[in-house]
């Protein structure tokens, strides 16, 4: 599919980066034929831009066999209809593009329901009169709707069916959300939770997979990595245990984006609930992006809006290998790292930084475990870090790093403790 992109820059208004739209369309495998930029002081209520400009756009689109005209802006239903009438082409606005990506990328039942509901709400808001002579329903029902008379307009039936479908999906989603909350509550409460956040396509999934490859747990399945926006819309949590480092639960989240469609905000934020349980956030930044400062701001603002803006954060500036060698960066602070996550050697730096942030969560204790209680030894081995161990005829002496909340569970095996 070939697209003509219209980038309208409105004076004194925050405008979405055109590079972001290019990436969005690439995710949908839509080829951009041309990008036309128009500067306006204010938007036209009926056409968004001037009719003269739209006639030029229509001529260009027809002459170059353009399939769709995409606006890097959100349009009203009236504007979409009027622009389509003038240009004789299908019109997509920014929200429509993002929703289409979400529909394609959602894989879990919960994500699919959330996005389907957002899509239905978006479609419902776009149901308008194309003219004042509706085809009216004169008989029969629609999806179980009984005929309410020949005066019932087709658009009202569509709205009714959307409301009915939305209600059914909301009920189904509530059950799934409750199950997820129960699962979250049943997790090991004695391990810290670390959540990966950041702008879409910054490298969050790459970081998670690097942790998975290093971990000593048996569940080694990696998650999808693609150089596309919203490679994953599902929240993934894994137990991470690497030798000589503190273990933790690691959560990957959906990527952030500027000016998220209002119909998707609720669905988007509900996928971020896992962050509220986190002890530490890892903010992954694509340092090679020309808009990385704005992307940091969008992520930070979103975190504040969902009530986790005060959590401790470390910053991983990723894709340093793609940055022009002449570009100079300020000296990194203690909670920042400049890396390329493609090189797994940087993971030791990241783990050390995480250790420093989690050290107050753990205590080092010395235990003597008789061979008759080896289940205790294996529990500690699988869940925590054993620094040293020494066997004798009757048992094993170990020095282990255990979460402070669990120390009392091993009191009968104490030899000594720094706790």
Coordinates of C-alpha atoms in Angstrom, one line a residue:
X1 CA 0.0 0.0 0.0
X2 CA 1.3 3.4 -0.9
X3 CA 0.6 6.5 1.2
X4 CA 0.8 10.2 0.9
X5 CA 1.5 11.7 4.4
X6 CA 0.3 15.1 5.4
X7 CA 2.1 16.7 8.3
X8 CA 0.2 19.8 9.5
X9 CA 2.2 21.9 12.0
X10 CA -0.2 24.0 14.0
X11 CA 1.3 27.2 15.5
X12 CA 1.6 27.3 19.3
X13 CA 0.6 23.6 19.6
X14 CA 2.5 20.4 20.5
X15 CA 2.9 18.5 17.2
X16 CA 3.7 14.8 16.9
X17 CA 7.2 14.1 15.3
X18 CA 7.0 13.2 11.6
X19 CA 9.7 10.6 12.1
X20 CA 7.3 8.8 14.5
X21 CA 4.7 8.6 11.8
X22 CA 7.2 7.2 9.4
X23 CA 8.0 4.4 11.9
X24 CA 4.3 3.8 12.5
X25 CA 3.6 3.3 8.8
X26 CA 6.6 1.1 8.4
X27 CA 5.2 -1.1 11.1
X28 CA 2.1 -1.5 9.0
X29 CA 4.2 -2.1 5.8
X30 CA 2.8 1.0 4.3
X31 CA 5.1 2.7 1.8
X32 CA 5.4 6.5 2.0
X33 CA 5.4 8.0 -1.5
X34 CA 5.7 11.6 -0.3
X35 CA 5.5 13.8 2.9
X36 CA 3.8 17.2 2.5
X37 CA 4.1 19.7 5.3
X38 CA 1.6 22.5 5.9
X39 CA 2.0 25.2 8.5
X40 CA -1.2 26.8 9.9
X41 CA -2.1 29.2 12.6
X42 CA -5.3 27.4 13.5
X43 CA -7.1 24.3 12.1
X44 CA -10.2 24.6 9.9
X45 CA -13.2 23.1 11.7
X46 CA -14.5 21.4 8.5
X47 CA -11.3 20.6 6.5
X48 CA -8.5 20.9 9.1
X49 CA -6.4 22.7 6.4
X50 CA -7.4 25.0 3.5
X51 CA -9.5 23.6 0.7
X52 CA -7.0 24.8 -1.9
X53 CA -4.2 22.8 -0.4
X54 CA -6.5 19.7 -0.2
X55 CA -7.4 20.1 -4.0
X56 CA -3.6 20.0 -4.6
X57 CA -3.2 17.0 -2.4
X58 CA -6.0 15.2 -4.3
X59 CA -4.5 15.9 -7.7
X60 CA -1.1 14.6 -6.5
X61 CA -2.7 11.5 -5.0
X62 CA -4.6 10.6 -8.2
X63 CA -1.6 11.3 -10.5
X64 CA 0.7 9.1 -8.4
X65 CA -1.7 6.3 -7.7
X66 CA -1.8 6.9 -3.9
X67 CA -3.9 4.3 -2.0
X68 CA -4.4 6.3 1.2
X69 CA -3.8 9.8 2.5
X70 CA -2.4 9.8 6.1
X71 CA -2.5 12.8 8.4
X72 CA 0.0 13.0 11.2
X73 CA -2.7 14.7 13.2
X74 CA -6.0 13.6 14.7
X75 CA -9.0 14.6 12.6
X76 CA -12.7 14.9 13.5
X77 CA -15.3 12.6 11.7
X78 CA -16.5 15.7 9.7
X79 CA -12.9 16.5 8.6
X80 CA -12.2 13.0 7.5
X81 CA -15.4 12.9 5.5
X82 CA -14.8 16.3 3.8
X83 CA -11.1 15.6 3.1
X84 CA -12.1 12.2 1.5
X85 CA -14.8 14.0 -0.6
X86 CA -12.3 16.5 -2.0
X87 CA -9.4 14.2 -2.6
X88 CA -11.4 11.1 -3.6
X89 CA -9.1 9.0 -1.5
X90 CA -9.3 7.0 1.8
X91 CA -8.2 9.0 4.8
X92 CA -6.4 7.8 7.9
X93 CA -5.5 10.0 10.9
X94 CA -2.9 9.4 13.5
X95 CA -5.2 7.7 16.0
X96 CA -6.5 5.3 13.3
X97 CA -2.9 4.3 12.4
X98 CA -2.0 3.5 16.0
X99 CA -5.2 1.6 16.7
X100 CA -4.6 -0.5 13.5
X101 CA -1.1 -1.4 14.8
X102 CA -2.5 -2.3 18.2
X103 CA -5.1 -4.5 16.6
X104 CA -2.4 -6.4 14.6
X105 CA 0.1 -6.7 17.4
X106 CA -2.1 -7.7 20.4
X107 CA -1.6 -11.4 21.1
X108 CA -2.9 -12.2 24.6
X109 CA -6.6 -12.4 25.3
X110 CA -6.4 -9.4 27.6
X111 CA -4.5 -7.2 25.1
X112 CA -6.9 -8.2 22.3
X113 CA -10.0 -7.3 24.3
X114 CA -8.5 -4.0 25.4
X115 CA -7.6 -3.0 21.8
X116 CA -10.9 -4.3 20.3
X117 CA -12.8 -2.1 22.9
X118 CA -10.7 0.9 22.0
X119 CA -11.3 0.3 18.3
X120 CA -15.0 0.0 18.8
X121 CA -15.1 3.3 20.8
X122 CA -13.1 5.0 18.1
X123 CA -15.4 3.6 15.4
X124 CA -18.5 4.7 17.4
X125 CA -17.2 8.3 17.6
X126 CA -16.8 8.3 13.8
X127 CA -20.4 7.3 13.0
X128 CA -21.8 10.4 11.4
X129 CA -24.4 11.3 8.8
X130 CA -22.9 11.1 5.3
X131 CA -26.1 12.8 4.2
X132 CA -29.4 13.6 5.7
X133 CA -31.3 10.8 3.9
X134 CA -30.4 7.7 5.9
X135 CA -31.4 4.3 4.6
X136 CA -33.9 3.4 7.3
X137 CA -34.6 0.1 8.8
X138 CA -38.1 -0.9 8.1
X139 CA -38.3 -4.5 9.2
X140 CA -36.5 -7.3 11.0
X141 CA -33.8 -7.1 13.7
X142 CA -30.1 -6.6 13.7
X143 CA -28.0 -8.9 15.9
X144 CA -31.0 -9.6 18.2
X145 CA -32.4 -6.0 18.1
X146 CA -36.1 -6.0 17.6
X147 CA -37.6 -3.6 15.1
X148 CA -38.5 -0.3 16.8
X149 CA -40.3 1.2 13.9
X150 CA -39.6 2.4 10.4
X151 CA -38.2 5.7 11.8
X152 CA -35.3 4.0 13.4
X153 CA -32.1 5.1 11.6
X154 CA -29.4 2.6 10.6
X155 CA -26.8 4.6 12.5
X156 CA -28.7 4.2 15.8
X157 CA -28.7 0.4 15.3
X158 CA -25.0 0.4 14.7
X159 CA -24.5 2.4 17.9
X160 CA -26.7 0.0 19.8
X161 CA -24.8 -3.0 18.6
X162 CA -21.5 -1.3 19.5
X163 CA -22.7 -0.6 23.0
X164 CA -23.9 -4.2 23.4
X165 CA -20.6 -5.6 22.1
X166 CA -18.6 -3.3 24.3
X167 CA -20.6 -4.4 27.4
X168 CA -19.9 -8.1 26.7
X169 CA -16.2 -7.4 26.1
X170 CA -16.0 -5.3 29.3
X171 CA -17.5 -8.1 31.4
X172 CA -15.0 -10.6 29.9
X173 CA -12.1 -8.3 30.5
X174 CA -13.0 -7.8 34.1
X175 CA -12.7 -11.5 34.7
X176 CA -9.3 -11.6 33.0
X177 CA -8.0 -8.6 35.0
X178 CA -9.2 -10.2 38.2
X179 CA -7.3 -13.4 37.4
X180 CA -4.2 -11.4 36.6
X181 CA -4.4 -9.5 39.8
X182 CA -4.7 -12.8 41.7
X183 CA -1.7 -14.2 39.9
X184 CA 0.3 -11.0 40.8
X185 CA -0.7 -11.3 44.5
X186 CA 0.4 -15.0 44.5
X187 CA 3.9 -14.2 43.3
X188 CA 6.9 -14.5 45.7
X189 CA 6.4 -11.4 47.9
X190 CA 10.0 -11.7 49.1
X191 CA 11.6 -10.8 45.8
X192 CA 12.0 -7.2 44.5
X193 CA 10.2 -6.4 41.2
X194 CA 12.1 -4.5 38.5
X195 CA 10.1 -3.1 35.6
X196 CA 11.5 -2.1 32.2
X197 CA 9.9 1.1 30.8
X198 CA 10.6 3.4 27.9
X199 CA 9.5 4.6 24.5
X200 CA 8.4 2.1 21.9
X201 CA 11.3 0.5 20.0
X202 CA 13.9 1.7 22.5
X203 CA 15.2 -1.8 23.2
X204 CA 13.2 -3.0 26.2
X205 CA 12.5 -6.5 24.8
X206 CA 16.2 -6.9 23.9
X207 CA 17.2 -6.1 27.5
X208 CA 14.6 -8.6 28.8
X209 CA 16.0 -11.3 26.5
X210 CA 19.5 -10.6 27.6
X211 CA 18.5 -11.2 31.2
X212 CA 16.7 -14.4 30.2
X213 CA 19.8 -15.7 28.5
X214 CA 21.9 -15.1 31.6
X215 CA 19.4 -16.4 34.2
X216 CA 19.7 -19.7 35.9
X217 CA 16.0 -20.5 35.9
X218 CA 14.6 -23.3 33.7
X219 CA 12.1 -21.1 31.8
X220 CA 14.3 -19.8 29.0
X221 CA 11.7 -18.8 26.4
X222 CA 12.6 -15.4 25.0
X223 CA 10.1 -12.9 23.7
X224 CA 9.7 -11.3 20.3
X225 CA 12.3 -8.7 19.2
X226 CA 11.6 -6.6 16.2
X227 CA 12.8 -3.3 14.9
X228 CA 9.3 -2.0 14.8
X229 CA 7.0 0.0 17.0
X230 CA 5.0 -1.9 19.6
X231 CA 6.7 -5.2 18.9
X232 CA 4.9 -6.5 22.0
X233 CA 1.8 -5.2 23.7
X234 CA 1.7 -7.8 26.4
X235 CA 3.3 -7.5 29.9
X236 CA 5.8 -10.2 30.6
X237 CA 7.2 -11.1 34.0
X238 CA 10.2 -13.4 34.5
X239 CA 12.3 -14.6 37.5
X240 CA 15.8 -13.5 36.9
X241 CA 18.7 -15.1 38.8
X242 CA 22.3 -14.5 37.6
X243 CA 25.3 -15.9 39.5
X244 CA 26.8 -13.4 42.0
X245 CA 24.0 -10.9 41.6
X246 CA 20.7 -10.3 43.5
X247 CA 17.7 -12.2 42.0
X248 CA 14.5 -10.3 41.1
X249 CA 11.3 -10.4 39.2
X250 CA 11.6 -8.6 35.9
X251 CA 8.6 -7.1 34.1
X252 CA 8.6 -5.8 30.5
X253 CA 5.9 -3.3 29.5
X254 CA 4.3 -1.9 26.4
X255 CA 6.3 0.9 24.8
X256 CA 5.2 4.5 25.3
X257 CA 4.3 6.9 22.6
X258 CA 3.4 10.6 22.3
X259 CA -0.2 11.7 21.9
X260 CA -1.8 8.3 22.5
X261 CA -5.3 8.1 21.1
X262 CA -7.8 8.8 23.9
X263 CA -9.7 5.5 23.2
X264 CA -6.5 3.6 23.8
X265 CA -5.4 5.4 27.0
X266 CA -7.4 3.2 29.4
X267 CA -6.3 0.0 27.6
X268 CA -2.7 1.2 27.5
X269 CA -2.5 2.2 31.2
X270 CA -4.1 -1.0 32.4
X271 CA -1.2 -2.9 30.9
X272 CA 1.1 -0.8 33.1
X273 CA -0.4 -1.9 36.4
X274 CA 2.5 -4.2 37.0
X275 CA 4.8 -1.2 37.4
X276 CA 3.0 -0.2 40.6
X277 CA 4.5 -3.3 42.3
X278 CA 8.0 -2.4 41.2
X279 CA 10.8 -1.5 43.6
X280 CA 12.9 -0.2 40.7
X281 CA 12.3 1.0 37.1
X282 CA 14.8 0.6 34.3
X283 CA 14.1 3.4 31.8
X284 CA 15.5 2.3 28.4
X285 CA 16.2 5.2 26.0
X286 CA 17.1 5.0 22.3
X287 CA 20.0 7.4 22.3
X288 CA 20.3 7.3 18.5
X289 CA 16.8 8.9 18.1
X290 CA 16.9 12.5 17.2
X291 CA 13.9 13.0 19.5
X292 CA 15.3 11.0 22.5
X293 CA 14.8 14.0 24.9
X294 CA 11.1 14.3 23.9
X295 CA 10.8 10.5 24.2
X296 CA 12.2 10.6 27.8
X297 CA 9.7 13.4 28.6
X298 CA 6.8 11.4 27.3
X299 CA 7.8 8.3 29.3
X300 CA 8.4 10.3 32.5
X301 CA 5.0 12.1 32.1
X302 CA 3.2 8.9 31.6
X303 CA 4.8 7.3 34.7
X304 CA 3.7 10.4 36.7
X305 CA 0.1 10.1 35.3
X306 CA -0.2 6.5 36.5
X307 CA 1.1 7.3 39.9
X308 CA 4.6 5.8 39.8
X309 CA 6.6 9.0 39.1
X310 CA 8.4 8.8 42.5
X311 CA 9.9 5.3 42.1
X312 CA 13.6 5.0 41.8
X313 CA 14.8 4.9 38.2
X314 CA 18.0 3.9 36.4
X315 CA 18.6 5.0 32.8
X316 CA 20.0 2.8 30.1
X317 CA 20.9 4.8 27.1
X318 CA 20.8 2.2 24.3
X319 CA 21.9 2.0 20.7
X320 CA 25.1 3.9 21.3
X321 CA 26.6 2.0 18.5
X322 CA 24.3 3.8 16.1
X323 CA 25.2 7.3 17.2
X324 CA 27.5 9.5 15.1
X325 CA 31.0 9.3 16.7
X326 CA 31.3 13.1 16.6
X327 CA 28.3 13.5 18.9
X328 CA 29.3 14.3 22.4
X329 CA 27.4 13.3 25.6
X330 CA 27.5 14.8 29.0
X331 CA 29.2 12.6 31.7
X332 CA 26.8 9.9 32.9
X333 CA 25.5 10.1 36.4
X334 CA 25.7 7.1 38.9
X335 CA 22.3 5.9 37.8
X336 CA 22.9 6.1 34.1
X337 CA 24.7 3.8 31.5
X338 CA 25.6 4.4 27.9
X339 CA 25.4 1.0 26.1
X340 CA 24.5 -1.0 23.1
X341 CA 22.3 -3.9 24.2
X342 CA 23.3 -5.9 21.2
X343 CA 26.6 -6.4 23.0
X344 CA 25.8 -8.6 26.0
X345 CA 29.1 -7.6 27.7
X346 CA 27.2 -4.5 28.9
X347 CA 24.9 -6.7 31.0
X348 CA 27.5 -7.0 33.8
X349 CA 27.5 -3.2 34.2
X350 CA 23.7 -3.2 34.3
X351 CA 23.5 -6.0 36.8
X352 CA 26.0 -4.2 39.1
X353 CA 23.9 -1.0 38.9
X354 CA 20.7 -3.0 39.8
X355 CA 22.6 -4.7 42.7
X356 CA 23.4 -1.3 44.1
X357 CA 19.8 -0.2 44.0
X358 CA 18.5 -3.5 45.5
X359 CA 21.1 -4.0 48.2
X360 CA 18.9 -2.7 51.0
X361 CA 16.4 -5.4 50.1
X362 CA 18.8 -8.2 51.0
X363 CA 20.9 -9.3 54.0
X364 CA 23.9 -11.6 54.1
X365 CA 23.5 -14.5 56.5
X366 CA 25.5 -17.6 57.5
X367 CA 23.5 -20.8 57.9
X368 CA 24.2 -24.4 58.7
X369 CA 21.7 -26.8 57.0
X370 CA 21.7 -30.5 58.0
X371 CA 21.5 -33.0 55.1
X372 CA 18.2 -34.0 56.5
X373 CA 16.8 -30.6 55.6
X374 CA 18.3 -30.3 52.0
X375 CA 14.9 -29.0 50.8
X376 CA 15.9 -25.7 52.6
X377 CA 19.2 -25.7 50.8
X378 CA 17.6 -26.1 47.4
X379 CA 15.0 -23.5 48.2
X380 CA 17.7 -20.9 48.9
X381 CA 19.8 -22.1 45.9
X382 CA 16.9 -21.7 43.5
X383 CA 15.5 -18.4 44.9
X384 CA 18.5 -16.5 46.3
X385 CA 22.3 -16.2 45.9
X386 CA 24.7 -18.5 47.7
X387 CA 28.1 -16.9 48.0
X388 CA 30.0 -19.6 49.7
X389 CA 29.3 -23.1 50.9
X390 CA 31.3 -25.8 52.7
X391 CA 30.2 -29.4 53.4
X392 CA 31.0 -31.6 56.4
X393 CA 29.8 -35.0 57.6
X394 CA 26.4 -33.8 58.7
X395 CA 25.5 -30.8 56.6
X396 CA 26.4 -27.7 54.6
X397 CA 27.5 -24.3 55.8
X398 CA 26.5 -21.6 53.5
X399 CA 26.7 -17.8 53.2
X400 CA 23.7 -16.6 51.4
X401 CA 22.0 -13.3 50.4
X402 CA 18.4 -13.5 51.4
X403 CA 15.6 -10.9 51.3
X404 CA 15.2 -9.3 54.7
X405 CA 11.6 -10.3 54.8
X406 CA 12.6 -14.0 54.7
X407 CA 15.3 -14.0 57.3
X408 CA 13.0 -15.2 60.1
X409 CA 12.1 -18.3 58.1
X410 CA 15.6 -19.6 58.4
X411 CA 16.2 -18.6 62.0
X412 CA 16.7 -22.2 63.2
X413 CA 19.7 -22.6 60.8
X414 CA 21.5 -19.3 61.9
X415 CA 25.2 -19.4 62.6
X416 CA 25.7 -15.7 62.3
X417 CA 24.2 -12.7 60.5
X418 CA 24.9 -9.1 59.6
X419 CA 21.2 -8.5 59.9

